[in-house]
Tab-separated table of C-alpha atoms and ligand atoms in Angstrom:
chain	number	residue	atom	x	y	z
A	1	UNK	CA	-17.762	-21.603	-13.919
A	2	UNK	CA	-15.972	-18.184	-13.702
A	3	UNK	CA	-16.582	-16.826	-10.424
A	4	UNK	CA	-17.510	-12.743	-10.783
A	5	UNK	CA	-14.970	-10.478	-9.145
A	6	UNK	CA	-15.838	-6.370	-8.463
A	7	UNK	CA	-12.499	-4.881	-7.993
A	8	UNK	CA	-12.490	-1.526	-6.186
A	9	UNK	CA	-8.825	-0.007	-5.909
A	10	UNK	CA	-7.531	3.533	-5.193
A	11	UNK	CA	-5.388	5.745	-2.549
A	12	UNK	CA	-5.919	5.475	1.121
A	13	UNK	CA	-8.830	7.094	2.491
A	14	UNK	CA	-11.304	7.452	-0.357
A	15	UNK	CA	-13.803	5.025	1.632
A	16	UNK	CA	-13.166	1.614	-0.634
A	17	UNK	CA	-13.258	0.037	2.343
A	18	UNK	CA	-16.373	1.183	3.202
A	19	UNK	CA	-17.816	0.945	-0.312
A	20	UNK	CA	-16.751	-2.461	-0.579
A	21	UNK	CA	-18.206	-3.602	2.715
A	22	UNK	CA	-21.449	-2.461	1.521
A	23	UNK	CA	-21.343	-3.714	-2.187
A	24	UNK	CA	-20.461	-6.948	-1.004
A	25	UNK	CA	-23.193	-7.210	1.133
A	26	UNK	CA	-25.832	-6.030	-1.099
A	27	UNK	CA	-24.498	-8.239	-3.656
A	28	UNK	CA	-24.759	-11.308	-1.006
A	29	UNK	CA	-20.664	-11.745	-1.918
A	30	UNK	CA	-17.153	-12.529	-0.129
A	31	UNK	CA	-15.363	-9.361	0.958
A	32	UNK	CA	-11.672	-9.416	0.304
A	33	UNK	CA	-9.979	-6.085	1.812
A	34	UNK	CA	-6.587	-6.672	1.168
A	35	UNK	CA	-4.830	-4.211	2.837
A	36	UNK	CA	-5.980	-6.227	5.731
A	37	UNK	CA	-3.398	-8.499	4.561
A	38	UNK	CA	-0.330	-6.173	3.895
A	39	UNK	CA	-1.419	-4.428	7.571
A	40	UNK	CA	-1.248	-8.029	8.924
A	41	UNK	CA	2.083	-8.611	7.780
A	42	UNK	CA	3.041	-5.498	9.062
A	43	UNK	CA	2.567	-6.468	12.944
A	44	UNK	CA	3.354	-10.351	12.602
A	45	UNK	CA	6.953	-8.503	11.475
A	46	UNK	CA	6.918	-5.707	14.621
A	47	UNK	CA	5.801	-8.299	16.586
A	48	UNK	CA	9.278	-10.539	15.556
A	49	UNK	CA	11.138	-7.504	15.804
A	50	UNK	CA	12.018	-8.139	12.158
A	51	UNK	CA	13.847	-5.456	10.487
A	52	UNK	CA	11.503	-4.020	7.165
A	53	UNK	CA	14.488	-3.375	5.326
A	54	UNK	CA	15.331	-7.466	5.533
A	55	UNK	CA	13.701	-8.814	2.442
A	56	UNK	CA	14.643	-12.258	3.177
A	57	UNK	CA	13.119	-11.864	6.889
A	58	UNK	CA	9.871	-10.376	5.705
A	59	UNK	CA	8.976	-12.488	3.564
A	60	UNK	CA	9.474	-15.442	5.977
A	61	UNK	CA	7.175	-13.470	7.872
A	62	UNK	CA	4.746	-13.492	5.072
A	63	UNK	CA	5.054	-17.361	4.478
A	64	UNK	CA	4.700	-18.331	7.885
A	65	UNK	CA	1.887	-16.016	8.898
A	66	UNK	CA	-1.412	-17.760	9.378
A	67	UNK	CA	-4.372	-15.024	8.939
A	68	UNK	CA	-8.116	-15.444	9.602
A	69	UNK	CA	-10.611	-13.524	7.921
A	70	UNK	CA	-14.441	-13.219	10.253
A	71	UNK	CA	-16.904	-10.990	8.079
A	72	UNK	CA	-19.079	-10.323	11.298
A	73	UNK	CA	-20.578	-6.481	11.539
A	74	UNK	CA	-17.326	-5.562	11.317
A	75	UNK	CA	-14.213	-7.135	9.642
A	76	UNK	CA	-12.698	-9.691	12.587
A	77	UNK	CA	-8.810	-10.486	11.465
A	78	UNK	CA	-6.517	-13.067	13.628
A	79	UNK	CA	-3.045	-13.605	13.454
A	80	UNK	CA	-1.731	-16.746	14.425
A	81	UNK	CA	-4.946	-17.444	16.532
A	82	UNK	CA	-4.782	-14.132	18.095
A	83	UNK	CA	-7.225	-11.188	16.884
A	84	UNK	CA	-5.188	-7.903	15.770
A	85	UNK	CA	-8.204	-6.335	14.544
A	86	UNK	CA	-7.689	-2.771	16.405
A	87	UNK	CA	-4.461	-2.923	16.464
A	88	UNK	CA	-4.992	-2.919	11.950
A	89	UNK	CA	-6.545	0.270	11.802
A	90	UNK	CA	-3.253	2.414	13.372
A	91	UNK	CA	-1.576	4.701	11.015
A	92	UNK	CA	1.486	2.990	11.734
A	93	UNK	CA	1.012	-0.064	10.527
A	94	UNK	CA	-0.481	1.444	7.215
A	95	UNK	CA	2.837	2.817	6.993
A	96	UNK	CA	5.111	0.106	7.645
A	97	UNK	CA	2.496	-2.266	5.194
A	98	UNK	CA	2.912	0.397	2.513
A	99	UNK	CA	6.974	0.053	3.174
A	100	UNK	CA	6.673	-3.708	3.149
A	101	UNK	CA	4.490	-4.295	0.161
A	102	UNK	CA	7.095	-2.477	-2.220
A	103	UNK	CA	9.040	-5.580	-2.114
A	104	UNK	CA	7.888	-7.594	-5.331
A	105	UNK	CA	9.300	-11.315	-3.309
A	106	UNK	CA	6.576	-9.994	-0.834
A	107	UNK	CA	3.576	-9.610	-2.963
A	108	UNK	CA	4.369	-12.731	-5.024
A	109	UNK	CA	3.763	-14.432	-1.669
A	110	UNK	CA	0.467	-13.064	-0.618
A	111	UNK	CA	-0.622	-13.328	-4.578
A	112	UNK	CA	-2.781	-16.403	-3.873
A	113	UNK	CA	-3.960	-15.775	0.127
A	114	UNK	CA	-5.879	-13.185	-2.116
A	115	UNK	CA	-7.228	-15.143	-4.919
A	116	UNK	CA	-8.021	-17.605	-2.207
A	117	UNK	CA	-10.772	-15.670	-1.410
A	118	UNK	CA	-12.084	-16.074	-5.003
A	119	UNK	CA	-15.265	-17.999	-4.022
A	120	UNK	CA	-19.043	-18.453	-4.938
A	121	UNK	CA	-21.329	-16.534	-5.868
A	122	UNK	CA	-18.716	-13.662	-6.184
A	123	UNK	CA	-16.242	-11.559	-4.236
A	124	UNK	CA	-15.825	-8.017	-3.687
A	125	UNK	CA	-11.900	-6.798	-3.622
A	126	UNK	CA	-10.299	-3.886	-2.518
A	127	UNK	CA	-6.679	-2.696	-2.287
A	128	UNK	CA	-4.301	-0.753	-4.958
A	129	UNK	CA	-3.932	-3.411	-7.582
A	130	UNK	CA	-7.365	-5.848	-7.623
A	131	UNK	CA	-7.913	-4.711	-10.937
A	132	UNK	CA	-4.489	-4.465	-12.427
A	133	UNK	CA	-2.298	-7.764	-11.186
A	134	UNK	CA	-4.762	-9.810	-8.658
A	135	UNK	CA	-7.803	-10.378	-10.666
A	136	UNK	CA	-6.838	-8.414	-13.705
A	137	UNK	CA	-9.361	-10.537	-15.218
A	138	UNK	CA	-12.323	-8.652	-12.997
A	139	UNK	CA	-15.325	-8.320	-15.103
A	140	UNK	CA	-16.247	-5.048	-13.266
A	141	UNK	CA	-13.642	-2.551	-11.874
A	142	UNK	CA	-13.592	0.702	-9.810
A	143	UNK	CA	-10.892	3.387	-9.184
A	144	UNK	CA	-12.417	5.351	-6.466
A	145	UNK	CA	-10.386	8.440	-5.375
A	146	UNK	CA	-11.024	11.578	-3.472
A	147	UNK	CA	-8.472	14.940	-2.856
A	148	UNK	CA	-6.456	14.409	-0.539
A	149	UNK	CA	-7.104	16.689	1.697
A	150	UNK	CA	-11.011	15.106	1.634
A	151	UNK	CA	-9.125	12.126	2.780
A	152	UNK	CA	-6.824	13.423	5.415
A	153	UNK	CA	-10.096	14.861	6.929
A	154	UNK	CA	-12.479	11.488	6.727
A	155	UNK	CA	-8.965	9.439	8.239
A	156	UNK	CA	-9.166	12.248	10.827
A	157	UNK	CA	-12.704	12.172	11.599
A	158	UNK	CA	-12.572	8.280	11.928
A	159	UNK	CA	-9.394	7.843	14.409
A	160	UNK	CA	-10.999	10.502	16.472
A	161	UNK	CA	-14.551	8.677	16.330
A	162	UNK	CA	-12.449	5.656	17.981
A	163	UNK	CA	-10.733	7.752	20.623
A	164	UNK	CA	-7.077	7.649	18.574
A	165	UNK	CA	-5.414	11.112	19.016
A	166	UNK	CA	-4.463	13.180	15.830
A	167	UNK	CA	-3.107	15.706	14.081
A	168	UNK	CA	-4.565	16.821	10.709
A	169	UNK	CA	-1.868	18.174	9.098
A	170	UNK	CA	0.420	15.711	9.883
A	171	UNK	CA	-2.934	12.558	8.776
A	172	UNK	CA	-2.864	14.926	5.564
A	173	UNK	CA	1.072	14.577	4.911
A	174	UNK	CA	1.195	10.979	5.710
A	175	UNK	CA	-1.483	9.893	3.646
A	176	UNK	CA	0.291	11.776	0.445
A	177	UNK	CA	3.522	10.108	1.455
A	178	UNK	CA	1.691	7.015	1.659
A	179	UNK	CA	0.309	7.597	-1.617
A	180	UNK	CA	3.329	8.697	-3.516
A	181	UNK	CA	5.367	5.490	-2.416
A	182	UNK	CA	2.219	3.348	-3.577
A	183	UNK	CA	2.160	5.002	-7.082
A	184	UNK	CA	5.795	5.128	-7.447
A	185	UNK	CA	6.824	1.510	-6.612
A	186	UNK	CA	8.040	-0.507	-9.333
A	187	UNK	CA	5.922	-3.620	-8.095
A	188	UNK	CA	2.321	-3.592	-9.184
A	189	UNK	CA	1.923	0.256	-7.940
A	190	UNK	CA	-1.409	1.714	-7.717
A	191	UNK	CA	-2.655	2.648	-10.601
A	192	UNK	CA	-6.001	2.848	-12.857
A	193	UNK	CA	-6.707	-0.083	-14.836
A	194	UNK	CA	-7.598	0.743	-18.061
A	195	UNK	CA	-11.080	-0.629	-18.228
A	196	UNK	CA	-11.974	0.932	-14.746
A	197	UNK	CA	-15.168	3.766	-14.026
A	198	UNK	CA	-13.496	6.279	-12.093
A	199	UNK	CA	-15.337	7.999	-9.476
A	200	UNK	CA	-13.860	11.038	-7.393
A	201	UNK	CA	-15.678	10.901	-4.324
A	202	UNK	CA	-14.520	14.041	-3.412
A	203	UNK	CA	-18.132	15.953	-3.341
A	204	UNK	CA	-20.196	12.718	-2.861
A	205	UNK	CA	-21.575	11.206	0.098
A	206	UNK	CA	-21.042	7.060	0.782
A	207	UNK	CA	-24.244	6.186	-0.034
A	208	UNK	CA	-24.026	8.418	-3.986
A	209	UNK	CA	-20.479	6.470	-4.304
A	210	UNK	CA	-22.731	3.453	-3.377
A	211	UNK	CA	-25.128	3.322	-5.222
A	212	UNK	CA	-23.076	4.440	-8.542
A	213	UNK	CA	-21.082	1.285	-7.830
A	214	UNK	CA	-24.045	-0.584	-7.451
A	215	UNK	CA	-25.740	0.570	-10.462
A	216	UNK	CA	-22.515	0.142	-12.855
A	217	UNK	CA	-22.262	-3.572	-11.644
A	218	UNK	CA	-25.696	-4.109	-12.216
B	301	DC	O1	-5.743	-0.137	2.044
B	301	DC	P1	-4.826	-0.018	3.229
B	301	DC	O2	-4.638	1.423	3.646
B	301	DC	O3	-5.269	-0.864	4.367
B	301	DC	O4	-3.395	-0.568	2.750
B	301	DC	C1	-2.236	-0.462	3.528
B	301	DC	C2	-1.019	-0.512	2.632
B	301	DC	O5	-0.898	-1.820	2.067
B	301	DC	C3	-1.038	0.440	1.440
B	301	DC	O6	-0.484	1.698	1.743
B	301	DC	C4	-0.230	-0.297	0.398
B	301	DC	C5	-0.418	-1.758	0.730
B	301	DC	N1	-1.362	-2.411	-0.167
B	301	DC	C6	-0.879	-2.844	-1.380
B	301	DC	O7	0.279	-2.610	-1.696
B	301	DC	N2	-1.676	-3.528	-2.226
B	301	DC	C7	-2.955	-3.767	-1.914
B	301	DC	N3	-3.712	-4.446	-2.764
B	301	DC	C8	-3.485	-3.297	-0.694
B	301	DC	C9	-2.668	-2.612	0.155
């Protein structure tokens, strides 16, 4: 039996995460938000003091890394027994996954901890290329995107909701650099897969995005 997979991939900031969370559960389906993995394998490597720009040293990161996934309210992540979930959300680590997961030897690793989470009755995926590489074979897909300035101010808005200082300006710049390295890399960038319904959630709310998403799956 072919287990159904909703793929929902875009830039940072245009609220798949949230999306997905909320699809998944109204769906009664697995979550997979992998980012959550890249981010992951961003701290097991500061944590090793392992130098990003050693291939060979990241990606023995990547192998030996042993991650936990707990969908609870929120998403609970471990690393190696320990939980690292707020330390995932820091616009560092974003950075240093988005540095990380250019390298192709580094994605061919965490290929299958993805389609791992494959399981019945369904899953709902989110990242840059769930529809493209991981499971091109998705039945339904979603690009979701927003400007970015819509997203430098919802990635504002949330790290000051949790107590994280920032700058604007500087959210806004990072998340186009961000961006721009994600689109650019040779390695299964972020891009729209062909048979994907693209929504701009610039000028919608969650719960319009939502429901759209909902209603297109249906
Ligand atoms: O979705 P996110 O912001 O948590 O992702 C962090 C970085 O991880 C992102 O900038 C690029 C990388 N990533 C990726 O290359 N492929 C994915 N499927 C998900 C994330």
């Amino acid at each position: 039996m072919i287990i159904p997979v909703v793929t929902i991939d875009g830039p940072s900031g245009a609220g798949k995460g949230t999306v997905s969370r909320a699809v998944a559960m109204q769906l009664g389906w697995g979550y997979l938000d992998s980012g959550a993995i890249y981010r992951s394998l961003a701290i097991a490597t500061a944590q090793q003091g392992v130098d990003v720009k050693n291939v060979a040293a990241v990606v023995k990161a990547a192998q030996d890394m042993l991650l936990e996934f707990e969908c609870a309210a929120e998403l609970i992540v471990k690393l190696d027994g320990i939980n690292i979930t707020s330390e995932l959300a820091a616009e560092t680590t974003g950075n240093t996954a988005s540095i990380i997961a250019a390298y192709p030897e580094v994605r061919a690793v965490l290929l299958q901890k993805q389609r791992d989470f494959r399981k019945a009755p369904g899953l709902v995926a989110d990242g840059r290329d769930m529809g493209t590489v991981v499971f091109a074979d998705a039945e339904k897909k979603v690009y979701l995107t927003a400007s970015a300035e819509e997203r430098g101010k919802r990635r504002y808005k949330q790290l000051k909701e949790k107590g994280i200082n920032a700058n604007l300006l500087q959210i806004t710049e990072e998340i186009e650099s961000r961006d721009r390295r994600d689109r650019e890399r040779v390695a299964a960038p972020l891009k729209m897969a062909e048979d994907a319904l693209h929504i701009d959630s610039s000028q919608l709310s969650i719960e319009q995005v939502i429901k759209e998403v909902l209603d297109w799956v249906r």
